Coordinates of N, CA and C and ligand atoms in Angstrom, one line a residue:
M137 N 92.0 -35.1 19.8 CA 92.9 -35.6 18.8 C 93.5 -34.5 18.0
N138 N 94.8 -34.5 17.7 CA 95.3 -33.4 16.9 C 95.4 -33.7 15.4
A139 N 95.8 -32.7 14.6 CA 95.8 -32.9 13.2 C 96.6 -34.0 12.7
L140 N 97.8 -34.2 13.3 CA 98.7 -35.3 12.9 C 98.0 -36.7 13.1
D141 N 97.4 -36.8 14.3 CA 96.7 -38.1 14.6 C 95.6 -38.3 13.5
D142 N 94.8 -37.3 13.2 CA 93.7 -37.4 12.2 C 94.3 -37.9 10.9
T143 N 95.4 -37.3 10.5 CA 96.0 -37.7 9.2 C 96.4 -39.2 9.2
V144 N 97.1 -39.6 10.2 CA 97.6 -40.9 10.3 C 96.5 -41.9 10.4
E145 N 95.5 -41.6 11.2 CA 94.4 -42.5 11.5 C 93.6 -42.7 10.2
L146 N 93.3 -41.6 9.6 CA 92.5 -41.6 8.4 C 93.1 -42.5 7.3
N147 N 94.4 -42.5 7.2 CA 95.1 -43.3 6.2 C 94.7 -44.8 6.4
I148 N 94.7 -45.3 7.6 CA 94.4 -46.7 7.7 C 93.0 -47.0 7.9
V149 N 92.2 -46.2 8.5 CA 90.8 -46.4 8.8 C 90.0 -46.1 7.6
D150 N 90.2 -45.0 6.9 CA 89.4 -44.6 5.8 C 89.9 -44.9 4.4
D151 N 91.2 -44.7 4.2 CA 91.7 -44.8 2.8 C 93.1 -45.3 2.9
P152 N 93.2 -46.6 3.2 CA 94.6 -47.1 3.3 C 95.3 -47.2 1.9
D153 N 96.5 -46.9 1.9 CA 97.3 -47.0 0.7 C 97.6 -48.5 0.5
T154 N 96.8 -49.1 -0.3 CA 97.0 -50.6 -0.4 C 98.1 -51.0 -1.3
S155 N 98.7 -50.0 -2.0 CA 99.9 -50.3 -2.8 C 101.1 -50.4 -1.8
E156 N 101.0 -49.6 -0.8 CA 102.1 -49.6 0.2 C 101.8 -50.6 1.3
W157 N 100.5 -50.7 1.7 CA 100.1 -51.6 2.7 C 99.0 -52.6 2.2
P158 N 99.3 -53.6 1.4 CA 98.3 -54.4 0.8 C 97.5 -55.2 1.8
W159 N 98.0 -55.4 3.0 CA 97.3 -56.1 4.0 C 96.2 -55.3 4.6
A160 N 96.3 -53.9 4.4 CA 95.3 -53.1 5.0 C 93.9 -53.3 4.5
V161 N 93.7 -54.0 3.4 CA 92.4 -54.3 2.8 C 91.6 -55.2 3.9
Y162 N 92.4 -56.0 4.6 CA 91.7 -56.9 5.6 C 91.8 -56.4 7.0
A163 N 92.2 -55.1 7.2 CA 92.3 -54.6 8.5 C 91.0 -54.5 9.3
A164 N 91.0 -55.0 10.5 CA 89.7 -55.0 11.3 C 89.3 -53.5 11.6
C165 N 90.3 -52.6 11.6 CA 90.0 -51.2 11.9 C 89.5 -50.4 10.7
R166 N 89.5 -51.0 9.6 CA 89.1 -50.3 8.4 C 87.6 -49.9 8.5
G167 N 87.3 -48.7 8.4 CA 86.0 -48.2 8.5 C 85.4 -48.1 9.9
D168 N 86.3 -48.4 10.9 CA 85.8 -48.3 12.3 C 86.0 -46.9 12.8
H169 N 84.9 -46.2 12.9 CA 84.9 -44.8 13.4 C 84.5 -44.7 14.8
D170 N 84.2 -45.9 15.4 CA 83.8 -45.9 16.8 C 85.0 -46.0 17.7
T171 N 86.2 -46.4 17.2 CA 87.4 -46.7 18.0 C 88.5 -45.7 17.5
T172 N 89.1 -45.2 18.5 CA 90.3 -44.4 18.2 C 91.6 -45.2 18.4
F173 N 92.5 -45.1 17.4 CA 93.7 -45.9 17.5 C 94.8 -45.0 18.0
F174 N 94.4 -43.8 18.5 CA 95.3 -42.8 19.1 C 94.7 -42.5 20.5
P175 N 94.6 -43.5 21.4 CA 93.9 -43.4 22.6 C 94.4 -42.3 23.6
Q176 N 93.5 -41.7 24.3 CA 93.9 -40.7 25.3 C 93.7 -41.2 26.7
N177 N 93.2 -42.4 26.9 CA 93.1 -43.0 28.2 C 93.0 -44.5 28.1
R178 N 93.0 -45.1 29.2 CA 93.1 -46.6 29.3 C 91.9 -47.3 28.6
A179 N 90.7 -46.7 28.8 CA 89.5 -47.3 28.2 C 89.6 -47.3 26.6
E180 N 90.1 -46.1 26.1 CA 90.2 -46.1 24.6 C 91.3 -47.0 24.2
E181 N 92.4 -47.1 25.0 CA 93.5 -48.0 24.6 C 93.0 -49.5 24.6
A182 N 92.2 -49.8 25.6 CA 91.7 -51.2 25.7 C 90.7 -51.5 24.5
A183 N 90.0 -50.5 24.1 CA 89.0 -50.7 23.0 C 89.8 -50.9 21.7
A184 N 90.9 -50.1 21.5 CA 91.7 -50.3 20.3 C 92.4 -51.7 20.3
L185 N 92.9 -52.1 21.4 CA 93.6 -53.3 21.5 C 92.7 -54.5 21.2
A186 N 91.4 -54.3 21.6 CA 90.4 -55.4 21.4 C 90.1 -55.6 19.9
V187 N 90.1 -54.5 19.2 CA 89.9 -54.5 17.7 C 91.1 -55.2 17.1
C188 N 92.3 -54.8 17.5 CA 93.5 -55.5 17.0 C 93.5 -57.0 17.3
G189 N 93.0 -57.3 18.4 CA 93.0 -58.7 18.8 C 92.3 -59.6 17.9
A190 N 91.3 -59.1 17.2 CA 90.5 -59.9 16.2 C 90.9 -59.6 14.8
C191 N 92.1 -58.9 14.6 CA 92.5 -58.5 13.3 C 93.3 -59.6 12.6
P192 N 93.0 -59.9 11.4 CA 93.7 -61.0 10.7 C 95.1 -60.5 10.1
V193 N 95.3 -59.2 10.1 CA 96.6 -58.7 9.6 C 97.4 -58.1 10.7
R194 N 97.2 -58.5 11.9 CA 97.9 -57.9 13.0 C 99.4 -58.0 12.9
E195 N 99.9 -59.1 12.5 CA 101.4 -59.3 12.4 C 102.0 -58.3 11.3
D196 N 101.3 -58.2 10.2 CA 101.7 -57.3 9.1 C 101.7 -55.8 9.6
C197 N 100.7 -55.5 10.4 CA 100.6 -54.1 10.9 C 101.7 -53.9 11.9
L198 N 101.9 -54.8 12.8 CA 103.0 -54.6 13.7 C 104.4 -54.5 13.0
A199 N 104.6 -55.4 12.0 CA 105.9 -55.3 11.3 C 106.0 -53.9 10.6
H200 N 105.0 -53.4 10.1 CA 105.0 -52.1 9.5 C 105.4 -51.0 10.6
A201 N 104.7 -51.1 11.7 CA 104.9 -50.1 12.8 C 106.3 -50.2 13.3
M202 N 106.9 -51.4 13.4 CA 108.3 -51.5 13.9 C 109.2 -51.0 12.8
A203 N 109.0 -51.4 11.6 CA 109.9 -51.0 10.5 C 110.0 -49.5 10.3
T204 N 108.8 -48.9 10.5 CA 108.8 -47.4 10.2 C 108.8 -46.6 11.5
N205 N 109.1 -47.3 12.6 CA 109.2 -46.6 13.9 C 108.0 -45.7 14.2
E206 N 106.8 -46.3 14.0 CA 105.6 -45.5 14.3 C 105.6 -45.2 15.8
R207 N 105.7 -43.9 16.1 CA 105.8 -43.5 17.5 C 104.5 -43.4 18.2
F208 N 103.4 -43.1 17.5 CA 102.2 -42.8 18.1 C 101.1 -43.8 17.8
G209 N 100.2 -44.1 18.7 CA 99.0 -44.9 18.5 C 99.2 -46.4 18.7
V210 N 98.1 -47.0 18.5 CA 98.0 -48.5 18.6 C 98.1 -49.1 17.2
W211 N 99.1 -49.9 17.0 CA 99.4 -50.6 15.7 C 99.6 -52.1 16.0
G212 N 99.1 -53.0 15.3 CA 99.4 -54.4 15.4 C 99.2 -54.9 16.8
G213 N 98.3 -54.4 17.5 CA 98.0 -54.9 18.8 C 99.0 -54.5 19.9
T214 N 99.7 -53.4 19.6 CA 100.7 -52.9 20.5 C 100.4 -51.4 20.8
T215 N 100.7 -51.0 22.0 CA 100.7 -49.5 22.3 C 102.1 -49.0 22.0
E216 N 102.2 -47.7 22.1 CA 103.5 -47.0 22.0 C 104.5 -47.6 23.0
R217 N 104.1 -47.8 24.2 CA 105.0 -48.4 25.2 C 105.4 -49.8 24.8
G218 N 104.4 -50.6 24.4 CA 104.7 -52.0 24.0 C 105.7 -52.0 22.8
R219 N 105.6 -51.1 21.9 CA 106.6 -51.1 20.8 C 108.0 -50.7 21.2
R220 N 108.0 -49.8 22.2 CA 109.3 -49.4 22.7 C 110.0 -50.6 23.4
K221 N 109.2 -51.3 24.1 CA 109.7 -52.5 24.8 C 110.2 -53.5 23.8
L222 N 109.4 -53.8 22.7 CA 109.8 -54.7 21.7 C 111.1 -54.3 21.0
A223 N 111.2 -53.0 20.8 CA 112.5 -52.5 20.1 C 113.7 -52.7 21.0
R224 N 113.5 -52.4 22.3 CA 114.6 -52.6 23.2 C 115.0 -54.1 23.3
A225 N 114.0 -55.0 23.2 CA 114.3 -56.4 23.3 C 115.0 -56.9 22.1
G226 N 114.9 -56.1 21.0 CA 115.6 -56.4 19.8 C 115.1 -57.6 19.1
Ligands
SF4_275 S1 96.3 -54.7 13.9 FE1 94.9 -53.1 14.7 S2 95.7 -51.1 13.9 FE2 96.6 -52.8 12.7 S3 95.3 -53.1 10.9 FE3 94.6 -54.5 12.5 S4 93.0 -53.5 13.7 FE4 94.1 -51.9 12.5

């Protein structure tokens, strides 16, 4: 994992800015240090998507990722590829 990934991931996992992301209080990934949301292989990707699958704020997270064009990582139950597909579908 590179420094950029660390910074982004720590924001939501460890210390989410709840003034900007009020929904992050309920994030299933909050405090989850066993799962990386910047997966490097299919197994890590599947693990992250499984956490998102049980997350009560998945729609808010995905809306944030789409609105801010988050290019990297798993957000709102989507991979980078998935979000590119959604963006193209409009
Ligand atoms: S949808 Fe996934 S990445 Fe987003 S807050 Fe929930 S668990 Fe975290």
